[in-house]
């Protein structure tokens, strides 16, 4: 067990004051219900609650010390800082012996592609005979074993504890999704990233950030010396140049443009994957992936370049990426013997929907693309009309519920339909329907499909639940689709 003195914790924080005797702390948490004897309780002020209110409960549970923004009349030593939110990650890192410095951590940020790239990185590092860890939307994994987790980017205390466990269990390299929320909320402060990867930026989370500029600014924090050593940036996207102008660490660019440091060329796309050449420092490398679509070739290239930049041999990185089957719910095929292909994907932004439909359009030989799509409630409302417009590039669209949460599902779908109508008015040829019951919508799309068609069920991906106004219910797009395929002539 790693421990740290309170004076060591205070000494590693900016503008910290310490009050009371020096004590040893064995762990750190922001959740008073998690406190055990000897722990440091970090009183984070939040939008709906203030951790300072729960400090007495933490002390009653045995907290050895408190991290606060104002002195509290409680009988334990305290560290006062201007912002507990900014200090939590660094404090927890000190308590756990700065574990990320004993790991090769690659952080992946961007609107789309984060999960797929972390899984590809896991495969690349595994092929290089490195012990692997992943942290992200689907789950956290240590040596391929799922670990309990709740957030794409865990809170700073949980993240540093997880890094500590990874070190203890012999992990060498970690591939981690880094969300804009996690960057804004300083959850990764105290973490050392060997490499930071930028995938792309498109409309999402504007209910949180307010503008695309603010959204980009959150991502930019990862490309500073305080967090990362080196950057790998997808060069082709519209926001890449702005990020490159503002990044303050060395950056390697990847893309199809001749100006990219690593250029993707000679692409061949298939339903079961794709191939390309990578031109890097005057050497041509063969890139293979089992994942379909041009965007997955981009993801594969970014994963290879990031893995090599982090220290993996390029031959191992290429072999690992070539063998990787991808992440759950990311262009994942429903494996039922049937003349209709059904894919499950997490696409839930206008850009992701457009890319997914375009990828399938280029792969379907004479068949149609059918799309099942909804949008999440109580989230960025501004992306719904553009999502509907992007959906109209399919041949048939069934608009339905996603996770409506506290909103009226019909109101959400109305915005999607509005976008589709606008696109059709401008020449898109989609036929679209509305079926608010998601199970029925999936069934309707599969029933409509003919041999050679592809059905894309988008929005929820790996999720196994549906969030309604008053409850959460089990719902698995993959399972539901498999049931309908079996009913219409498929066999397992």
Tab-separated table of C-alpha atoms in Angstrom:
chain	number	residue	atom	x	y	z
A	1	UNK	CA	0.000	0.000	0.000
A	2	UNK	CA	1.290	3.443	-0.976
A	3	UNK	CA	0.789	6.217	1.563
A	4	UNK	CA	1.623	9.902	1.631
A	5	UNK	CA	1.968	12.475	4.354
A	6	UNK	CA	-0.385	15.417	4.355
A	7	UNK	CA	2.614	17.731	4.072
A	8	UNK	CA	3.698	15.920	0.885
A	9	UNK	CA	0.212	16.324	-0.573
A	10	UNK	CA	0.116	20.021	0.309
A	11	UNK	CA	3.625	20.505	-1.067
A	12	UNK	CA	2.538	19.214	-4.461
A	13	UNK	CA	-0.441	21.557	-4.809
A	14	UNK	CA	-0.475	25.165	-5.929
A	15	UNK	CA	-1.255	27.823	-3.326
A	16	UNK	CA	-2.044	25.237	-0.680
A	17	UNK	CA	-2.177	25.980	3.052
A	18	UNK	CA	-2.041	23.241	5.668
A	19	UNK	CA	-3.650	23.408	9.095
A	20	UNK	CA	-3.174	20.820	11.834
A	21	UNK	CA	-0.686	18.051	12.409
A	22	UNK	CA	1.010	16.102	9.667
A	23	UNK	CA	-0.703	12.741	9.157
A	24	UNK	CA	-0.440	9.854	6.734
A	25	UNK	CA	-3.241	9.304	4.241
A	26	UNK	CA	-3.780	5.968	2.523
A	27	UNK	CA	-6.325	6.921	-0.148
A	28	UNK	CA	-8.416	9.837	-1.385
A	29	UNK	CA	-12.059	10.228	-2.364
A	30	UNK	CA	-14.605	12.902	-3.277
A	31	UNK	CA	-17.497	10.718	-2.033
A	32	UNK	CA	-18.147	10.890	1.713
A	33	UNK	CA	-19.949	7.524	1.544
A	34	UNK	CA	-16.722	5.893	0.364
A	35	UNK	CA	-14.492	7.216	3.152
A	36	UNK	CA	-12.611	4.707	5.283
A	37	UNK	CA	-10.176	5.298	8.173
A	38	UNK	CA	-7.014	7.070	7.033
A	39	UNK	CA	-8.494	8.548	3.848
A	40	UNK	CA	-8.322	12.109	2.531
A	41	UNK	CA	-11.778	13.533	1.811
A	42	UNK	CA	-11.871	16.065	-1.037
A	43	UNK	CA	-14.786	18.476	-0.609
A	44	UNK	CA	-15.656	19.355	-4.213
A	45	UNK	CA	-18.255	22.112	-4.648
A	46	UNK	CA	-20.700	21.098	-7.371
A	47	UNK	CA	-23.586	22.587	-9.301
A	48	UNK	CA	-26.172	20.805	-7.166
A	49	UNK	CA	-24.280	19.950	-4.004
A	50	UNK	CA	-21.227	21.045	-2.039
A	51	UNK	CA	-18.806	18.489	-0.683
A	52	UNK	CA	-18.097	20.741	2.291
A	53	UNK	CA	-21.592	19.852	3.572
A	54	UNK	CA	-20.599	16.198	3.734
A	55	UNK	CA	-17.255	16.707	5.480
A	56	UNK	CA	-18.714	15.920	8.950
A	57	UNK	CA	-19.922	12.549	7.636
A	58	UNK	CA	-16.467	11.899	6.192
A	59	UNK	CA	-14.850	12.665	9.556
A	60	UNK	CA	-17.333	10.376	11.312
A	61	UNK	CA	-16.277	7.613	8.901
A	62	UNK	CA	-12.614	8.023	9.810
A	63	UNK	CA	-11.245	10.577	7.363
A	64	UNK	CA	-7.687	11.439	8.389
A	65	UNK	CA	-7.735	14.836	6.673
A	66	UNK	CA	-9.771	17.133	4.446
A	67	UNK	CA	-9.068	19.015	1.212
A	68	UNK	CA	-11.209	22.162	1.336
A	69	UNK	CA	-11.691	25.667	-0.033
A	70	UNK	CA	-12.561	27.107	3.377
A	71	UNK	CA	-11.486	26.052	6.851
A	72	UNK	CA	-14.057	23.832	8.551
A	73	UNK	CA	-14.658	23.560	12.285
A	74	UNK	CA	-13.838	19.871	12.390
A	75	UNK	CA	-11.220	18.015	14.488
A	76	UNK	CA	-8.980	16.804	11.634
A	77	UNK	CA	-6.063	18.336	9.718
A	78	UNK	CA	-6.989	20.213	6.557
A	79	UNK	CA	-5.461	21.525	3.336
A	80	UNK	CA	-7.037	24.669	1.926
A	81	UNK	CA	-6.740	25.449	-1.797
A	82	UNK	CA	-8.393	28.011	-4.091
A	83	UNK	CA	-10.135	25.236	-6.063
A	84	UNK	CA	-10.695	21.723	-4.761
A	85	UNK	CA	-11.888	20.729	-8.230
A	86	UNK	CA	-8.473	21.643	-9.698
A	87	UNK	CA	-6.548	20.044	-6.823
A	88	UNK	CA	-8.334	16.686	-6.550
A	89	UNK	CA	-6.450	14.894	-9.340
A	90	UNK	CA	-2.973	16.058	-8.317
A	91	UNK	CA	-3.710	15.315	-4.639
A	92	UNK	CA	-4.930	11.799	-5.420
A	93	UNK	CA	-1.929	11.223	-7.689
A	94	UNK	CA	0.439	12.105	-4.833
A	95	UNK	CA	-1.428	9.818	-2.419
A	96	UNK	CA	-1.093	6.923	-4.879
A	97	UNK	CA	2.564	7.531	-5.710
A	98	UNK	CA	1.976	9.304	-9.040
A	99	UNK	CA	1.007	6.031	-10.764
A	100	UNK	CA	0.628	7.400	-14.308
A	101	UNK	CA	4.359	8.147	-14.303
A	102	UNK	CA	4.929	4.383	-14.017
A	103	UNK	CA	2.645	3.668	-16.981
A	104	UNK	CA	2.600	4.580	-20.662
A	105	UNK	CA	-0.734	6.391	-20.863
A	106	UNK	CA	-2.280	7.378	-24.205
A	107	UNK	CA	-5.282	9.706	-23.982
A	108	UNK	CA	-7.768	9.873	-26.858
A	109	UNK	CA	-10.098	12.857	-27.221
A	110	UNK	CA	-12.521	13.992	-29.922
A	111	UNK	CA	-16.227	13.814	-30.699
A	112	UNK	CA	-16.181	10.473	-32.519
A	113	UNK	CA	-13.808	7.515	-32.603
A	114	UNK	CA	-12.486	7.557	-29.025
A	115	UNK	CA	-13.772	4.132	-28.034
A	116	UNK	CA	-12.720	2.396	-31.248
A	117	UNK	CA	-9.215	3.833	-31.021
A	118	UNK	CA	-8.738	2.772	-27.399
A	119	UNK	CA	-9.664	-0.801	-28.328
A	120	UNK	CA	-7.289	-0.687	-31.303
A	121	UNK	CA	-4.543	0.678	-29.043
A	122	UNK	CA	-5.168	-2.134	-26.582
A	123	UNK	CA	-4.635	-4.603	-29.424
A	124	UNK	CA	-1.500	-2.801	-30.624
A	125	UNK	CA	0.052	-2.775	-27.157
A	126	UNK	CA	-0.941	-6.396	-26.598
A	127	UNK	CA	0.793	-7.414	-29.826
A	128	UNK	CA	3.903	-5.691	-28.475
A	129	UNK	CA	3.740	-8.021	-25.435
A	130	UNK	CA	2.808	-5.184	-23.079
A	131	UNK	CA	0.392	-5.525	-20.185
A	132	UNK	CA	-2.658	-3.483	-21.144
A	133	UNK	CA	-5.305	-1.333	-19.518
A	134	UNK	CA	-8.183	0.599	-21.068
A	135	UNK	CA	-10.525	3.211	-19.628
A	136	UNK	CA	-13.578	4.444	-21.503
A	137	UNK	CA	-17.248	4.601	-22.354
A	138	UNK	CA	-17.887	0.865	-22.532
A	139	UNK	CA	-15.808	-0.199	-19.528
A	140	UNK	CA	-12.408	-0.163	-17.903
A	141	UNK	CA	-10.263	-3.251	-18.487
A	142	UNK	CA	-7.073	-4.614	-16.941
A	143	UNK	CA	-5.351	-7.300	-19.025
A	144	UNK	CA	-8.640	-7.597	-20.927
A	145	UNK	CA	-10.737	-8.161	-17.789
A	146	UNK	CA	-13.672	-5.740	-17.311
A	147	UNK	CA	-13.540	-3.539	-14.222
A	148	UNK	CA	-16.514	-1.714	-12.671
A	149	UNK	CA	-16.799	1.885	-13.874
A	150	UNK	CA	-19.380	4.619	-14.306
A	151	UNK	CA	-17.887	7.414	-16.416
A	152	UNK	CA	-16.011	7.763	-19.682
A	153	UNK	CA	-13.409	9.768	-17.748
A	154	UNK	CA	-13.530	8.814	-14.036
A	155	UNK	CA	-13.338	11.431	-11.294
A	156	UNK	CA	-9.752	12.243	-10.336
A	157	UNK	CA	-9.758	10.207	-7.126
A	158	UNK	CA	-11.179	7.122	-8.856
A	159	UNK	CA	-8.847	7.521	-11.833
A	160	UNK	CA	-5.665	7.654	-9.756
A	161	UNK	CA	-6.813	4.661	-7.688
A	162	UNK	CA	-7.414	2.741	-10.926
A	163	UNK	CA	-3.970	3.690	-12.238
A	164	UNK	CA	-2.486	2.502	-8.929
A	165	UNK	CA	-4.248	-0.851	-9.313
A	166	UNK	CA	-2.981	-1.122	-12.882
A	167	UNK	CA	0.594	-0.567	-11.723
A	168	UNK	CA	0.161	-3.191	-8.994
A	169	UNK	CA	-1.209	-5.694	-11.517
A	170	UNK	CA	1.621	-5.314	-14.004
A	171	UNK	CA	0.039	-3.087	-16.621
A	172	UNK	CA	2.547	-1.350	-18.885
A	173	UNK	CA	0.393	0.701	-21.269
A	174	UNK	CA	-3.036	2.296	-20.867
A	175	UNK	CA	-5.379	3.532	-23.612
A	176	UNK	CA	-7.840	6.014	-22.162
A	177	UNK	CA	-10.768	8.004	-23.520
A	178	UNK	CA	-10.591	11.625	-22.372
A	179	UNK	CA	-13.929	13.402	-22.645
A	180	UNK	CA	-14.401	17.150	-22.894
A	181	UNK	CA	-16.382	16.987	-19.641
A	182	UNK	CA	-13.455	15.228	-17.980
A	183	UNK	CA	-11.066	17.911	-19.196
A	184	UNK	CA	-13.384	20.759	-18.192
A	185	UNK	CA	-13.891	19.244	-14.738
A	186	UNK	CA	-10.127	18.673	-14.316
A	187	UNK	CA	-10.551	14.925	-13.797
A	188	UNK	CA	-7.298	14.097	-15.602
A	189	UNK	CA	-5.189	16.707	-13.807
A	190	UNK	CA	-2.385	14.857	-12.059
A	191	UNK	CA	-2.114	12.366	-14.935
A	192	UNK	CA	0.914	12.161	-17.212
A	193	UNK	CA	0.011	11.265	-20.792
A	194	UNK	CA	2.815	9.969	-22.975
A	195	UNK	CA	0.663	10.664	-26.048
A	196	UNK	CA	-2.542	12.654	-26.618
A	197	UNK	CA	-4.679	11.788	-29.666
A	198	UNK	CA	-7.225	14.110	-31.325
A	199	UNK	CA	-9.764	12.407	-33.597
A	200	UNK	CA	-12.167	15.121	-34.783
A	201	UNK	CA	-14.617	17.742	-33.557
A	202	UNK	CA	-18.271	18.034	-34.549
A	203	UNK	CA	-21.442	19.243	-32.871
A	204	UNK	CA	-22.134	17.554	-29.541
A	205	UNK	CA	-22.316	18.529	-25.871
A	206	UNK	CA	-23.144	22.157	-26.662
A	207	UNK	CA	-25.665	22.015	-23.813
A	208	UNK	CA	-22.532	21.842	-21.626
A	209	UNK	CA	-19.949	23.899	-23.527
A	210	UNK	CA	-22.219	26.524	-25.092
A	211	UNK	CA	-20.228	26.885	-28.327
A	212	UNK	CA	-17.904	24.951	-30.601
A	213	UNK	CA	-15.046	27.276	-29.610
A	214	UNK	CA	-15.529	26.391	-25.939
A	215	UNK	CA	-15.798	22.709	-26.891
A	216	UNK	CA	-12.455	22.930	-28.719
A	217	UNK	CA	-10.894	24.852	-25.833
A	218	UNK	CA	-11.708	21.956	-23.499
A	219	UNK	CA	-9.964	19.521	-25.856
A	220	UNK	CA	-6.949	21.821	-26.200
A	221	UNK	CA	-6.020	21.368	-22.531
A	222	UNK	CA	-4.849	17.850	-23.334
A	223	UNK	CA	-2.280	19.233	-25.796
A	224	UNK	CA	-0.290	21.222	-23.240
A	225	UNK	CA	2.939	20.319	-21.411
A	226	UNK	CA	1.089	20.168	-18.108
A	227	UNK	CA	-0.678	16.997	-19.225
A	228	UNK	CA	0.980	15.428	-22.282
A	229	UNK	CA	4.382	14.854	-23.871
A	230	UNK	CA	3.399	14.417	-27.534
A	231	UNK	CA	0.292	14.814	-29.689
A	232	UNK	CA	-1.127	12.810	-32.589
A	233	UNK	CA	-3.747	14.780	-34.534
A	234	UNK	CA	-6.108	13.761	-37.331
A	235	UNK	CA	-5.214	16.418	-39.879
A	236	UNK	CA	-8.251	16.267	-42.165
A	237	UNK	CA	-10.979	17.627	-39.902
A	238	UNK	CA	-12.169	21.260	-40.009
A	239	UNK	CA	-11.029	22.006	-36.438
A	240	UNK	CA	-7.624	20.334	-36.674
A	241	UNK	CA	-5.777	23.424	-37.888
A	242	UNK	CA	-6.980	25.484	-34.940
A	243	UNK	CA	-5.845	22.801	-32.539
A	244	UNK	CA	-2.456	22.595	-34.264
A	245	UNK	CA	-2.022	26.367	-33.981
A	246	UNK	CA	-2.736	26.274	-30.254
A	247	UNK	CA	-1.016	23.038	-29.198
A	248	UNK	CA	2.100	23.665	-27.112
A	249	UNK	CA	3.617	20.172	-27.389
A	250	UNK	CA	5.222	18.394	-30.376
A	251	UNK	CA	2.537	16.981	-32.695
A	252	UNK	CA	2.492	14.314	-35.420
A	253	UNK	CA	-0.333	14.764	-37.932
A	254	UNK	CA	-2.177	11.914	-39.659
A	255	UNK	CA	-4.475	12.216	-42.667
A	256	UNK	CA	-5.103	11.969	-46.367
A	257	UNK	CA	-3.792	15.439	-47.161
A	258	UNK	CA	-0.265	15.692	-48.560
A	259	UNK	CA	0.692	17.987	-45.674
A	260	UNK	CA	0.162	15.236	-43.071
A	261	UNK	CA	3.254	13.803	-41.382
A	262	UNK	CA	1.752	10.328	-41.796
A	263	UNK	CA	-0.307	10.062	-44.981
A	264	UNK	CA	-3.108	7.559	-45.594
A	265	UNK	CA	-3.236	6.441	-49.240
A	266	UNK	CA	-4.321	3.600	-51.551
A	267	UNK	CA	-7.487	2.859	-49.584
A	268	UNK	CA	-9.502	-0.284	-50.240
A	269	UNK	CA	-12.835	-0.565	-48.413
A	270	UNK	CA	-14.741	-3.814	-47.856
A	271	UNK	CA	-17.743	-4.885	-45.801
A	272	UNK	CA	-15.394	-6.940	-43.625
A	273	UNK	CA	-12.710	-4.254	-43.216
A	274	UNK	CA	-10.247	-2.297	-45.265
A	275	UNK	CA	-6.637	-1.617	-46.145
A	276	UNK	CA	-4.415	1.341	-46.963
A	277	UNK	CA	-0.796	2.382	-47.099
A	278	UNK	CA	0.800	4.633	-44.500
A	279	UNK	CA	3.559	6.926	-45.760
A	280	UNK	CA	5.686	7.801	-42.735
A	281	UNK	CA	9.186	9.267	-42.781
A	282	UNK	CA	9.833	8.000	-46.292
A	283	UNK	CA	8.735	4.440	-45.519
A	284	UNK	CA	5.509	2.840	-46.784
A	285	UNK	CA	3.648	0.561	-44.365
A	286	UNK	CA	0.696	-1.753	-45.035
A	287	UNK	CA	-2.309	-0.892	-42.840
A	288	UNK	CA	-5.053	-3.502	-42.432
A	289	UNK	CA	-8.225	-3.466	-40.336
A	290	UNK	CA	-11.200	-5.757	-39.833
A	291	UNK	CA	-13.429	-2.720	-39.239
A	292	UNK	CA	-15.453	-1.398	-42.217
A	293	UNK	CA	-15.587	2.203	-43.413
A	294	UNK	CA	-13.101	4.911	-44.268
A	295	UNK	CA	-13.427	6.438	-40.814
A	296	UNK	CA	-12.237	3.155	-39.306
A	297	UNK	CA	-9.150	3.256	-41.528
A	298	UNK	CA	-8.520	6.682	-40.004
A	299	UNK	CA	-9.028	5.249	-36.516
A	300	UNK	CA	-6.638	2.405	-37.306
A	301	UNK	CA	-3.984	4.807	-38.599
A	302	UNK	CA	-4.282	7.028	-35.525
A	303	UNK	CA	-3.981	3.988	-33.252
A	304	UNK	CA	-0.840	2.749	-35.026
A	305	UNK	CA	0.845	6.160	-34.953
A	306	UNK	CA	-0.070	6.723	-31.297
A	307	UNK	CA	1.172	3.278	-30.266
A	308	UNK	CA	4.488	3.743	-32.080
A	309	UNK	CA	4.890	7.258	-30.669
A	310	UNK	CA	4.329	5.742	-27.220
A	311	UNK	CA	7.135	3.252	-27.805
A	312	UNK	CA	5.614	0.162	-29.454
A	313	UNK	CA	7.432	-1.368	-32.454
A	314	UNK	CA	5.595	-0.482	-35.661
A	315	UNK	CA	5.417	-4.115	-36.810
A	316	UNK	CA	3.628	-5.078	-33.586
A	317	UNK	CA	1.305	-2.078	-33.758
A	318	UNK	CA	0.292	-2.875	-37.342
A	319	UNK	CA	-0.247	-6.562	-36.526
A	320	UNK	CA	-2.308	-5.802	-33.438
A	321	UNK	CA	-4.541	-3.321	-35.230
A	322	UNK	CA	-4.997	-5.723	-38.163
A	323	UNK	CA	-6.233	-8.464	-35.828
A	324	UNK	CA	-8.480	-6.294	-33.629
A	325	UNK	CA	-12.215	-6.952	-33.812
A	326	UNK	CA	-13.192	-3.516	-32.542
A	327	UNK	CA	-15.271	-2.163	-29.691
A	328	UNK	CA	-18.751	-3.334	-28.706
A	329	UNK	CA	-21.482	-1.301	-30.373
A	330	UNK	CA	-19.143	0.361	-32.873
A	331	UNK	CA	-20.169	-0.771	-36.369
A	332	UNK	CA	-20.755	-4.149	-34.724
A	333	UNK	CA	-22.378	-6.801	-36.882
A	334	UNK	CA	-25.277	-8.828	-35.460
A	335	UNK	CA	-23.927	-12.324	-35.999
A	336	UNK	CA	-27.016	-14.142	-37.291
A	337	UNK	CA	-27.055	-16.103	-40.558
A	338	UNK	CA	-29.385	-13.918	-42.630
A	339	UNK	CA	-29.380	-12.318	-46.094
A	340	UNK	CA	-29.778	-8.896	-44.465
A	341	UNK	CA	-26.760	-7.380	-42.681
A	342	UNK	CA	-27.542	-5.559	-39.425
A	343	UNK	CA	-24.997	-3.318	-37.714
A	344	UNK	CA	-25.147	-1.647	-34.298
A	345	UNK	CA	-23.376	1.690	-33.900
A	346	UNK	CA	-23.054	4.425	-31.287
A	347	UNK	CA	-23.408	7.236	-33.871
A	348	UNK	CA	-25.262	10.000	-32.032
A	349	UNK	CA	-23.971	13.208	-33.635
A	350	UNK	CA	-24.682	14.666	-37.091
A	351	UNK	CA	-21.131	13.981	-38.250
A	352	UNK	CA	-21.111	10.392	-36.977
A	353	UNK	CA	-24.462	9.630	-38.628
A	354	UNK	CA	-23.289	11.134	-41.924
A	355	UNK	CA	-20.023	9.168	-41.862
A	356	UNK	CA	-21.738	5.903	-40.951
A	357	UNK	CA	-24.348	6.159	-43.709
A	358	UNK	CA	-21.714	7.213	-46.255
A	359	UNK	CA	-19.501	4.277	-45.280
A	360	UNK	CA	-22.340	1.813	-45.782
A	361	UNK	CA	-23.389	3.451	-49.036
A	362	UNK	CA	-19.893	2.847	-50.425
A	363	UNK	CA	-19.948	-0.799	-49.333
A	364	UNK	CA	-23.455	-1.931	-50.316
A	365	UNK	CA	-23.428	-3.323	-53.850
A	366	UNK	CA	-26.914	-2.726	-55.232
A	367	UNK	CA	-28.588	-2.929	-51.840
A	368	UNK	CA	-30.199	-0.239	-49.725
A	369	UNK	CA	-29.160	1.411	-46.465
A	370	UNK	CA	-31.896	1.407	-43.824
A	371	UNK	CA	-31.377	3.446	-40.667
A	372	UNK	CA	-32.997	3.323	-37.221
A	373	UNK	CA	-32.248	6.551	-35.357
A	374	UNK	CA	-33.289	8.583	-32.326
A	375	UNK	CA	-31.692	11.292	-30.188
A	376	UNK	CA	-31.097	11.497	-26.447
A	377	UNK	CA	-33.385	13.593	-24.284
A	378	UNK	CA	-32.156	16.292	-21.897
A	379	UNK	CA	-29.023	16.684	-24.022
A	380	UNK	CA	-27.825	19.016	-26.791
A	381	UNK	CA	-31.069	19.895	-28.575
A	382	UNK	CA	-29.270	21.841	-31.295
A	383	UNK	CA	-27.872	18.713	-32.951
A	384	UNK	CA	-31.250	17.046	-33.620
A	385	UNK	CA	-32.225	18.836	-36.832
A	386	UNK	CA	-28.725	18.314	-38.340
A	387	UNK	CA	-28.877	14.640	-37.288
A	388	UNK	CA	-32.185	14.243	-39.093
A	389	UNK	CA	-30.707	15.883	-42.173
A	390	UNK	CA	-27.710	13.534	-42.066
A	391	UNK	CA	-30.051	10.546	-41.703
A	392	UNK	CA	-31.813	11.477	-44.950
A	393	UNK	CA	-28.773	10.200	-46.867
A	394	UNK	CA	-30.052	6.671	-46.140
A	395	UNK	CA	-32.672	5.028	-48.364
A	396	UNK	CA	-35.124	4.346	-45.543
A	397	UNK	CA	-35.126	5.891	-42.063
A	398	UNK	CA	-37.215	4.851	-39.074
A	399	UNK	CA	-37.068	7.622	-36.479
A	400	UNK	CA	-37.619	6.391	-32.942
A	401	UNK	CA	-36.813	6.906	-29.268
A	402	UNK	CA	-33.236	6.761	-28.010
A	403	UNK	CA	-32.927	7.618	-24.301
A	404	UNK	CA	-35.755	10.179	-23.972
A	405	UNK	CA	-35.109	10.744	-20.264
A	406	UNK	CA	-37.310	13.622	-19.095
A	407	UNK	CA	-38.394	14.814	-22.553
A	408	UNK	CA	-41.397	13.850	-24.645
A	409	UNK	CA	-40.123	11.293	-27.205
A	410	UNK	CA	-42.464	12.691	-29.858
A	411	UNK	CA	-40.966	16.165	-29.463
A	412	UNK	CA	-37.437	14.814	-29.896
A	413	UNK	CA	-38.382	12.841	-32.999
A	414	UNK	CA	-40.224	15.850	-34.440
A	415	UNK	CA	-36.906	17.733	-34.621
A	416	UNK	CA	-35.240	14.782	-36.366
A	417	UNK	CA	-38.074	14.579	-38.877
A	418	UNK	CA	-37.826	18.333	-39.461
A	419	UNK	CA	-34.166	17.912	-40.403
A	420	UNK	CA	-34.953	14.999	-42.710
A	421	UNK	CA	-37.730	16.949	-44.442
A	422	UNK	CA	-35.374	19.861	-45.068
A	423	UNK	CA	-32.805	17.504	-46.587
A	424	UNK	CA	-35.436	15.835	-48.774
A	425	UNK	CA	-36.613	19.254	-49.950
A	426	UNK	CA	-33.031	19.882	-51.056
A	427	UNK	CA	-32.797	16.652	-53.005
A	428	UNK	CA	-32.175	13.816	-50.531
A	429	UNK	CA	-34.137	10.724	-51.492
A	430	UNK	CA	-34.878	9.104	-48.148
A	431	UNK	CA	-38.201	7.531	-47.300
A	432	UNK	CA	-38.821	8.027	-43.605
A	433	UNK	CA	-41.225	6.757	-40.965
A	434	UNK	CA	-41.839	7.365	-37.265
A	435	UNK	CA	-42.180	4.577	-34.700
A	436	UNK	CA	-41.604	5.794	-31.148
A	437	UNK	CA	-41.322	2.279	-29.705
A	438	UNK	CA	-37.661	1.397	-30.290
A	439	UNK	CA	-38.231	-2.372	-30.356
A	440	UNK	CA	-40.993	-1.976	-32.935
A	441	UNK	CA	-38.815	0.420	-34.959
A	442	UNK	CA	-36.000	-2.130	-35.153
A	443	UNK	CA	-38.500	-4.798	-36.169
A	444	UNK	CA	-40.004	-2.550	-38.835
A	445	UNK	CA	-36.612	-1.792	-40.390
A	446	UNK	CA	-35.610	-5.459	-40.497
A	447	UNK	CA	-39.007	-6.440	-41.943
A	448	UNK	CA	-38.618	-3.775	-44.642
A	449	UNK	CA	-35.100	-4.916	-45.587
A	450	UNK	CA	-34.479	-7.139	-48.605
A	451	UNK	CA	-31.558	-9.510	-49.253
A	452	UNK	CA	-28.433	-7.439	-49.862
A	453	UNK	CA	-29.662	-4.496	-47.785
A	454	UNK	CA	-27.901	-3.201	-44.668
A	455	UNK	CA	-29.755	-2.032	-41.561
A	456	UNK	CA	-27.876	0.355	-39.273
A	457	UNK	CA	-29.291	0.724	-35.753
A	458	UNK	CA	-27.673	3.897	-34.475
A	459	UNK	CA	-27.378	5.938	-31.311
A	460	UNK	CA	-27.086	3.539	-28.377
A	461	UNK	CA	-24.305	1.193	-29.446
A	462	UNK	CA	-23.067	-0.860	-26.516
A	463	UNK	CA	-25.720	0.373	-24.081
A	464	UNK	CA	-27.873	-2.265	-22.395
A	465	UNK	CA	-30.524	0.057	-20.966
A	466	UNK	CA	-33.010	2.692	-22.079
A	467	UNK	CA	-33.472	5.776	-19.915
A	468	UNK	CA	-37.110	6.862	-19.683
A	469	UNK	CA	-38.687	9.721	-17.737
A	470	UNK	CA	-39.490	7.709	-14.619
A	471	UNK	CA	-37.343	4.611	-14.857
A	472	UNK	CA	-34.515	2.797	-16.582
A	473	UNK	CA	-35.396	-0.405	-18.418
A	474	UNK	CA	-33.234	-3.159	-19.928
A	475	UNK	CA	-32.788	-2.670	-23.680
A	476	UNK	CA	-30.106	-4.105	-25.936
A	477	UNK	CA	-30.200	-3.135	-29.633
A	478	UNK	CA	-28.026	-6.131	-30.510
A	479	UNK	CA	-30.268	-8.634	-28.738
A	480	UNK	CA	-33.483	-7.142	-30.128
A	481	UNK	CA	-32.117	-7.170	-33.682
A	482	UNK	CA	-30.962	-10.786	-33.322
A	483	UNK	CA	-34.450	-11.806	-32.198
A	484	UNK	CA	-36.095	-10.183	-35.231
A	485	UNK	CA	-33.526	-11.659	-37.615
A	486	UNK	CA	-34.180	-15.129	-36.196
A	487	UNK	CA	-37.928	-14.622	-36.660
A	488	UNK	CA	-37.498	-13.623	-40.309
A	489	UNK	CA	-35.462	-16.534	-41.551
A	490	UNK	CA	-32.060	-16.288	-39.827
A	491	UNK	CA	-30.425	-18.972	-37.750
A	492	UNK	CA	-27.900	-18.499	-34.975
